[in-house]
PDB file of C-alpha atoms in Angstrom:
ATOM      1  CA  GLY A   1       7.566  23.986 -50.039  1.00  0.00           C
ATOM      2  CA  GLU A   2      10.043  25.708 -47.672  1.00  0.00           C
ATOM      3  CA  ASN A   3      13.539  23.902 -47.391  1.00  0.00           C
ATOM      4  CA  VAL A   4      15.859  25.234 -43.888  1.00  0.00           C
ATOM      5  CA  GLU A   5      19.872  25.089 -44.876  1.00  0.00           C
ATOM      6  CA  GLN A   6      21.874  25.213 -41.654  1.00  0.00           C
ATOM      7  CA  HIS A   7      25.250  25.183 -41.495  1.00  0.00           C
ATOM      8  CA  PRO A   8      27.146  24.065 -40.257  1.00  0.00           C
ATOM      9  CA  SER A   9      26.685  20.506 -38.679  1.00  0.00           C
ATOM     10  CA  THR A  10      29.122  20.856 -36.091  1.00  0.00           C
ATOM     11  CA  LEU A  11      31.306  23.448 -34.794  1.00  0.00           C
ATOM     12  CA  SER A  12      33.507  23.429 -31.414  1.00  0.00           C
ATOM     13  CA  VAL A  13      34.868  26.690 -30.417  1.00  0.00           C
ATOM     14  CA  GLN A  14      37.459  27.617 -27.112  1.00  0.00           C
ATOM     15  CA  GLU A  15      35.870  29.175 -24.368  1.00  0.00           C
ATOM     16  CA  GLY A  16      35.847  32.811 -24.516  1.00  0.00           C
ATOM     17  CA  ASP A  17      35.547  33.085 -28.542  1.00  0.00           C
ATOM     18  CA  SER A  18      32.596  33.808 -30.827  1.00  0.00           C
ATOM     19  CA  ALA A  19      30.234  31.377 -32.921  1.00  0.00           C
ATOM     20  CA  VAL A  20      27.946  31.211 -36.323  1.00  0.00           C
ATOM     21  CA  ILE A  21      25.323  29.828 -37.025  1.00  0.00           C
ATOM     22  CA  LYS A  22      24.449  30.266 -40.766  1.00  0.00           C
ATOM     23  CA  CYS A  23      20.561  28.400 -42.554  1.00  0.00           C
ATOM     24  CA  THR A  24      19.631  29.607 -45.856  1.00  0.00           C
ATOM     25  CA  TYR A  25      15.458  29.056 -46.748  1.00  0.00           C
ATOM     26  CA  SER A  26      14.329  28.648 -50.074  1.00  0.00           C
ATOM     27  CA  ASP A  27      10.971  30.951 -49.947  1.00  0.00           C
ATOM     28  CA  SER A  28      11.274  34.382 -49.961  1.00  0.00           C
ATOM     29  CA  ALA A  29       7.093  35.181 -48.392  1.00  0.00           C
ATOM     30  CA  SER A  30       9.318  33.370 -45.224  1.00  0.00           C
ATOM     31  CA  ASN A  31       8.429  36.580 -42.599  1.00  0.00           C
ATOM     32  CA  TYR A  32       9.735  34.828 -39.576  1.00  0.00           C
ATOM     33  CA  PHE A  33      12.777  33.019 -37.842  1.00  0.00           C
ATOM     34  CA  PRO A  34      13.026  31.493 -34.456  1.00  0.00           C
ATOM     35  CA  TRP A  35      16.629  29.512 -33.337  1.00  0.00           C
ATOM     36  CA  TYR A  36      16.179  27.116 -30.626  1.00  0.00           C
ATOM     37  CA  LYS A  37      18.731  25.458 -28.042  1.00  0.00           C
ATOM     38  CA  GLN A  38      18.403  21.519 -27.327  1.00  0.00           C
ATOM     39  CA  GLU A  39      20.193  20.668 -24.705  1.00  0.00           C
ATOM     40  CA  LEU A  40      20.799  16.240 -24.042  1.00  0.00           C
ATOM     41  CA  GLY A  41      18.266  14.853 -23.822  1.00  0.00           C
ATOM     42  CA  LYS A  42      16.351  17.917 -22.618  1.00  0.00           C
ATOM     43  CA  ARG A  43      12.983  20.233 -25.312  1.00  0.00           C
ATOM     44  CA  PRO A  44      14.455  22.651 -27.669  1.00  0.00           C
ATOM     45  CA  GLN A  45      13.575  25.944 -26.079  1.00  0.00           C
ATOM     46  CA  LEU A  46      13.222  29.020 -28.199  1.00  0.00           C
ATOM     47  CA  ILE A  47      16.003  31.134 -27.542  1.00  0.00           C
ATOM     48  CA  ILE A  48      15.271  34.615 -30.105  1.00  0.00           C
ATOM     49  CA  ASP A  49      13.447  35.096 -33.459  1.00  0.00           C
ATOM     50  CA  ILE A  50      13.647  37.366 -35.829  1.00  0.00           C
ATOM     51  CA  ARG A  51      10.779  39.020 -38.173  1.00  0.00           C
ATOM     52  CA  SER A  52      11.147  40.007 -41.491  1.00  0.00           C
ATOM     53  CA  ASN A  53      10.715  44.451 -40.689  1.00  0.00           C
ATOM     54  CA  VAL A  54      14.361  44.066 -39.054  1.00  0.00           C
ATOM     55  CA  GLY A  55      17.696  42.956 -40.091  1.00  0.00           C
ATOM     56  CA  GLU A  56      18.902  42.506 -36.891  1.00  0.00           C
ATOM     57  CA  LYS A  57      18.582  41.842 -32.754  1.00  0.00           C
ATOM     58  CA  LYS A  58      20.503  41.369 -29.101  1.00  0.00           C
ATOM     59  CA  ASP A  59      19.811  39.697 -26.689  1.00  0.00           C
ATOM     60  CA  GLN A  60      22.739  39.793 -23.673  1.00  0.00           C
ATOM     61  CA  ARG A  61      25.200  37.342 -25.297  1.00  0.00           C
ATOM     62  CA  ILE A  62      23.416  35.962 -28.230  1.00  0.00           C
ATOM     63  CA  ALA A  63      22.377  39.185 -31.652  1.00  0.00           C
ATOM     64  CA  VAL A  64      20.337  37.144 -35.668  1.00  0.00           C
ATOM     65  CA  THR A  65      20.533  38.880 -38.214  1.00  0.00           C
ATOM     66  CA  LEU A  66      18.342  38.062 -41.421  1.00  0.00           C
ATOM     67  CA  ASN A  67      19.323  39.314 -45.438  1.00  0.00           C
ATOM     68  CA  LYS A  68      15.868  38.951 -47.230  1.00  0.00           C
ATOM     69  CA  THR A  69      17.472  38.983 -50.306  1.00  0.00           C
ATOM     70  CA  ALA A  70      19.968  36.638 -50.344  1.00  0.00           C
ATOM     71  CA  LYS A  71      17.724  34.625 -48.156  1.00  0.00           C
ATOM     72  CA  HIS A  72      19.882  33.489 -45.568  1.00  0.00           C
ATOM     73  CA  PHE A  73      20.329  34.405 -41.465  1.00  0.00           C
ATOM     74  CA  SER A  74      22.734  33.669 -38.333  1.00  0.00           C
ATOM     75  CA  LEU A  75      22.997  33.283 -35.226  1.00  0.00           C
ATOM     76  CA  HIS A  76      26.043  34.667 -33.210  1.00  0.00           C
ATOM     77  CA  ILE A  77      27.026  33.636 -29.198  1.00  0.00           C
ATOM     78  CA  THR A  78      30.431  35.827 -28.031  1.00  0.00           C
ATOM     79  CA  GLU A  79      31.768  34.794 -25.343  1.00  0.00           C
ATOM     80  CA  THR A  80      31.100  31.513 -25.743  1.00  0.00           C
ATOM     81  CA  GLN A  81      30.448  29.583 -22.126  1.00  0.00           C
ATOM     82  CA  PRO A  82      30.817  25.645 -21.937  1.00  0.00           C
ATOM     83  CA  GLU A  83      26.721  25.919 -20.758  1.00  0.00           C
ATOM     84  CA  ASP A  84      26.407  27.232 -24.523  1.00  0.00           C
ATOM     85  CA  SER A  85      27.043  23.076 -25.289  1.00  0.00           C
ATOM     86  CA  ALA A  86      23.953  21.701 -27.296  1.00  0.00           C
ATOM     87  CA  VAL A  87      22.299  21.180 -30.497  1.00  0.00           C
ATOM     88  CA  TYR A  88      20.498  24.710 -32.159  1.00  0.00           C
ATOM     89  CA  PHE A  89      17.526  24.561 -34.594  1.00  0.00           C
ATOM     90  CA  CYS A  90      16.890  27.611 -37.052  1.00  0.00           C
ATOM     91  CA  ALA A  91      13.498  27.134 -38.717  1.00  0.00           C
ATOM     92  CA  ALA A  92      11.464  29.422 -41.013  1.00  0.00           C
ATOM     93  CA  SER A  93       7.904  30.518 -41.272  1.00  0.00           C
ATOM     94  CA  ILE A  94       5.891  30.813 -44.620  1.00  0.00           C
ATOM     95  CA  ARG A  95       3.013  31.265 -43.101  1.00  0.00           C
ATOM     96  CA  ALA A  96       1.326  31.648 -38.679  1.00  0.00           C
ATOM     97  CA  ASN A  97       1.010  28.227 -38.235  1.00  0.00           C
ATOM     98  CA  LYS A  98       4.117  26.704 -39.737  1.00  0.00           C
ATOM     99  CA  LEU A  99       7.966  26.031 -39.161  1.00  0.00           C
ATOM    100  CA  VAL A 100      10.517  24.500 -41.473  1.00  0.00           C
ATOM    101  CA  PHE A 101      13.543  23.342 -39.059  1.00  0.00           C
ATOM    102  CA  GLY A 102      17.056  23.336 -39.619  1.00  0.00           C
ATOM    103  CA  ALA A 103      19.021  20.064 -39.438  1.00  0.00           C
ATOM    104  CA  GLY A 104      21.025  21.351 -36.523  1.00  0.00           C
ATOM    105  CA  THR A 105      24.553  22.340 -35.218  1.00  0.00           C
ATOM    106  CA  ILE A 106      26.268  20.470 -32.296  1.00  0.00           C
ATOM    107  CA  LEU A 107      27.805  23.455 -31.067  1.00  0.00           C
ATOM    108  CA  ARG A 108      30.952  21.987 -28.682  1.00  0.00           C
ATOM    109  CA  VAL A 109      32.344  25.177 -26.452  1.00  0.00           C
ATOM    110  CA  LYS A 110      35.898  23.583 -24.884  1.00  0.00           C
ATOM    111  CA  SER A 111      37.233  24.978 -21.793  1.00  0.00           C
TER     112      SER A 111
ATOM    113  CA  ASP B   1       8.319  26.143 -19.064  1.00  0.00           C
ATOM    114  CA  ALA B   2       4.764  26.111 -21.436  1.00  0.00           C
ATOM    115  CA  GLY B   3       2.671  23.841 -19.777  1.00  0.00           C
ATOM    116  CA  ILE B   4       2.475  21.067 -22.013  1.00  0.00           C
ATOM    117  CA  THR B   5       2.885  17.609 -20.631  1.00  0.00           C
ATOM    118  CA  GLN B   6       3.070  14.078 -23.573  1.00  0.00           C
ATOM    119  CA  SER B   7       2.812  11.259 -22.209  1.00  0.00           C
ATOM    120  CA  PRO B   8       3.914   9.048 -21.758  1.00  0.00           C
ATOM    121  CA  ARG B   9       7.091   9.373 -21.897  1.00  0.00           C
ATOM    122  CA  HIS B  10       8.920   5.963 -22.868  1.00  0.00           C
ATOM    123  CA  LYS B  11       7.746   3.798 -25.186  1.00  0.00           C
ATOM    124  CA  VAL B  12       9.105   0.116 -25.936  1.00  0.00           C
ATOM    125  CA  THR B  13       6.322  -1.423 -28.759  1.00  0.00           C
ATOM    126  CA  GLU B  14       6.809  -4.188 -30.755  1.00  0.00           C
ATOM    127  CA  THR B  15       5.974  -4.150 -34.977  1.00  0.00           C
ATOM    128  CA  GLY B  16       2.157  -3.642 -36.297  1.00  0.00           C
ATOM    129  CA  THR B  17       0.949  -3.282 -32.396  1.00  0.00           C
ATOM    130  CA  PRO B  18      -1.182   0.398 -31.962  1.00  0.00           C
ATOM    131  CA  VAL B  19       0.148   3.148 -30.025  1.00  0.00           C
ATOM    132  CA  THR B  20      -0.862   6.499 -29.322  1.00  0.00           C
ATOM    133  CA  LEU B  21       0.873   9.351 -27.506  1.00  0.00           C
ATOM    134  CA  ARG B  22      -0.711  12.094 -25.310  1.00  0.00           C
ATOM    135  CA  CYS B  23      -0.019  15.593 -25.652  1.00  0.00           C
ATOM    136  CA  HIS B  24      -1.787  18.071 -23.124  1.00  0.00           C
ATOM    137  CA  GLN B  25      -1.297  21.859 -22.545  1.00  0.00           C
ATOM    138  CA  THR B  26      -3.164  23.579 -20.133  1.00  0.00           C
ATOM    139  CA  GLU B  27      -2.850  27.214 -22.429  1.00  0.00           C
ATOM    140  CA  ASN B  28      -5.525  27.680 -23.957  1.00  0.00           C
ATOM    141  CA  HIS B  29      -2.934  27.603 -27.113  1.00  0.00           C
ATOM    142  CA  ARG B  30      -5.115  27.142 -30.709  1.00  0.00           C
ATOM    143  CA  TYR B  31      -2.388  25.629 -32.705  1.00  0.00           C
ATOM    144  CA  MET B  32      -0.721  22.326 -30.543  1.00  0.00           C
ATOM    145  CA  TYR B  33       1.785  19.832 -33.458  1.00  0.00           C
ATOM    146  CA  TRP B  34       2.960  16.718 -33.907  1.00  0.00           C
ATOM    147  CA  TYR B  35       6.853  16.811 -34.429  1.00  0.00           C
ATOM    148  CA  ARG B  36       9.676  13.867 -34.883  1.00  0.00           C
ATOM    149  CA  GLN B  37      13.028  14.179 -33.826  1.00  0.00           C
ATOM    150  CA  ASP B  38      15.751  12.151 -35.781  1.00  0.00           C
ATOM    151  CA  PRO B  39      20.015  11.983 -36.498  1.00  0.00           C
ATOM    152  CA  GLY B  40      21.025  14.579 -38.746  1.00  0.00           C
ATOM    153  CA  HIS B  41      17.053  15.008 -39.427  1.00  0.00           C
ATOM    154  CA  GLY B  42      15.969  18.205 -36.722  1.00  0.00           C
ATOM    155  CA  LEU B  43      12.597  18.336 -36.535  1.00  0.00           C
ATOM    156  CA  ARG B  44       9.917  17.081 -38.343  1.00  0.00           C
ATOM    157  CA  LEU B  45       6.719  18.273 -38.942  1.00  0.00           C
ATOM    158  CA  ILE B  46       3.560  15.270 -38.389  1.00  0.00           C
ATOM    159  CA  HIS B  47       0.829  16.675 -38.744  1.00  0.00           C
ATOM    160  CA  TYR B  48      -0.782  19.533 -36.618  1.00  0.00           C
ATOM    161  CA  SER B  49      -4.454  21.008 -35.211  1.00  0.00           C
ATOM    162  CA  TYR B  50      -5.569  24.718 -35.720  1.00  0.00           C
ATOM    163  CA  GLY B  51      -8.536  23.890 -33.800  1.00  0.00           C
ATOM    164  CA  VAL B  52     -11.039  21.450 -32.309  1.00  0.00           C
ATOM    165  CA  LYS B  53     -11.565  18.829 -33.953  1.00  0.00           C
ATOM    166  CA  ASP B  54      -9.268  20.932 -37.921  1.00  0.00           C
ATOM    167  CA  THR B  55      -6.321  18.787 -38.897  1.00  0.00           C
ATOM    168  CA  ASP B  56      -4.023  19.083 -41.404  1.00  0.00           C
ATOM    169  CA  LYS B  57      -0.567  16.841 -41.917  1.00  0.00           C
ATOM    170  CA  GLY B  58       2.710  17.732 -42.255  1.00  0.00           C
ATOM    171  CA  GLU B  59       5.815  16.846 -44.075  1.00  0.00           C
ATOM    172  CA  VAL B  60       6.626  13.147 -43.035  1.00  0.00           C
ATOM    173  CA  SER B  61       2.321  12.166 -41.812  1.00  0.00           C
ATOM    174  CA  ASP B  62       2.117   8.925 -43.800  1.00  0.00           C
ATOM    175  CA  GLY B  63       1.955   5.878 -41.086  1.00  0.00           C
ATOM    176  CA  TYR B  64       0.189   8.917 -38.197  1.00  0.00           C
ATOM    177  CA  SER B  65      -2.970  10.361 -37.535  1.00  0.00           C
ATOM    178  CA  VAL B  66      -4.321  12.885 -34.580  1.00  0.00           C
ATOM    179  CA  SER B  67      -7.954  13.919 -33.560  1.00  0.00           C
ATOM    180  CA  ARG B  68      -8.668  16.294 -30.708  1.00  0.00           C
ATOM    181  CA  SER B  69     -11.633  16.435 -29.225  1.00  0.00           C
ATOM    182  CA  LYS B  70     -10.695  18.903 -26.935  1.00  0.00           C
ATOM    183  CA  THR B  71      -8.085  22.354 -27.015  1.00  0.00           C
ATOM    184  CA  GLU B  72      -6.581  20.488 -24.169  1.00  0.00           C
ATOM    185  CA  ASP B  73      -5.546  17.447 -25.799  1.00  0.00           C
ATOM    186  CA  PHE B  74      -3.369  16.541 -28.844  1.00  0.00           C
ATOM    187  CA  LEU B  75      -3.507  12.469 -29.629  1.00  0.00           C
ATOM    188  CA  LEU B  76      -0.451  11.038 -31.780  1.00  0.00           C
ATOM    189  CA  THR B  77      -1.669   7.740 -33.140  1.00  0.00           C
ATOM    190  CA  LEU B  78       0.985   4.941 -34.771  1.00  0.00           C
ATOM    191  CA  GLU B  79      -1.927   3.030 -36.800  1.00  0.00           C
ATOM    192  CA  SER B  80       0.104  -0.261 -36.859  1.00  0.00           C
ATOM    193  CA  ALA B  81       4.016   0.260 -35.718  1.00  0.00           C
ATOM    194  CA  THR B  82       7.305  -0.242 -37.663  1.00  0.00           C
ATOM    195  CA  SER B  83      11.249   0.002 -36.707  1.00  0.00           C
ATOM    196  CA  SER B  84      10.879   3.336 -39.002  1.00  0.00           C
ATOM    197  CA  GLN B  85       9.033   4.479 -36.795  1.00  0.00           C
ATOM    198  CA  THR B  86      11.320   4.462 -33.299  1.00  0.00           C
ATOM    199  CA  SER B  87      12.079   7.860 -33.266  1.00  0.00           C
ATOM    200  CA  VAL B  88      11.321  10.845 -30.029  1.00  0.00           C
ATOM    201  CA  TYR B  89       8.660  12.907 -30.353  1.00  0.00           C
ATOM    202  CA  PHE B  90       7.288  16.234 -29.247  1.00  0.00           C
ATOM    203  CA  CYS B  91       4.576  18.418 -29.584  1.00  0.00           C
ATOM    204  CA  ALA B  92       4.397  21.859 -29.802  1.00  0.00           C
ATOM    205  CA  ILE B  93       1.781  24.722 -28.881  1.00  0.00           C
ATOM    206  CA  SER B  94       1.391  27.821 -30.052  1.00  0.00           C
ATOM    207  CA  ASP B  95      -1.419  30.517 -29.797  1.00  0.00           C
ATOM    208  CA  GLY B  96      -1.714  30.864 -33.517  1.00  0.00           C
ATOM    209  CA  THR B  97      -1.100  35.556 -33.201  1.00  0.00           C
ATOM    210  CA  SER B  98       0.735  36.183 -36.225  1.00  0.00           C
ATOM    211  CA  PHE B  99       4.240  35.155 -36.061  1.00  0.00           C
ATOM    212  CA  ASN B 100       4.641  30.685 -35.017  1.00  0.00           C
ATOM    213  CA  GLU B 101       6.610  31.421 -31.992  1.00  0.00           C
ATOM    214  CA  GLN B 102       5.866  27.845 -30.998  1.00  0.00           C
ATOM    215  CA  TYR B 103       6.583  26.065 -27.157  1.00  0.00           C
ATOM    216  CA  PHE B 104       7.785  22.568 -26.805  1.00  0.00           C
ATOM    217  CA  GLY B 105       6.592  19.401 -24.712  1.00  0.00           C
ATOM    218  CA  PRO B 106       8.933  16.954 -22.978  1.00  0.00           C
ATOM    219  CA  GLY B 107       9.587  14.679 -25.739  1.00  0.00           C
ATOM    220  CA  THR B 108       8.465  10.726 -25.639  1.00  0.00           C
ATOM    221  CA  ARG B 109      11.399   8.299 -26.582  1.00  0.00           C
ATOM    222  CA  LEU B 110       9.596   5.511 -29.040  1.00  0.00           C
ATOM    223  CA  THR B 111      11.179   2.321 -29.420  1.00  0.00           C
ATOM    224  CA  VAL B 112       9.761  -0.255 -32.197  1.00  0.00           C
ATOM    225  CA  THR B 113      11.161  -3.646 -32.227  1.00  0.00           C
TER     226      THR B 113
END
């Protein structure tokens, strides 16, 4: 079945710097790649997603890129702020009804 | 937040007792999911439902059963709770369109002593 690996497991950046989180997936049939943000004690929240027919998508300070050939996708956060501190999860969907998640990245933004 | 609630929000139970967690949605979405979240493992799928009375197993289904008798409710049952089932359990919903946007409930923290 599908396997998703996520790196790094923890990431510390200075406020204002950029942060990049990378994920790789195993099944070339996967066609949907969402990113979730989870603050401490809260539910995961969908922040951005990308579908296999596009290479990049942006929403204000966040962007996601997809390289289907290499089977990896990345989350980019620019001009990081303290409120960006959270756990971020990537996921991949091989069919329309199931997601496989990465293990998560703890992002700490130091002010 | 999507109209998803979970009950109870916190529960402490003893090894060997049965436990049922409830997920309720007001979005009339077709798909409902149960995940468990443990440090270092992300979110792992336990079971999911693609309609009333239609369910299927996820990657960590051993020791769990589910039922869905109404569109809005999806129940997760631990037949005989074990300490390894101590976890945070999240329910999620999806409308089942071509891409799988899932929205999560607030979670249930379960401790098995």
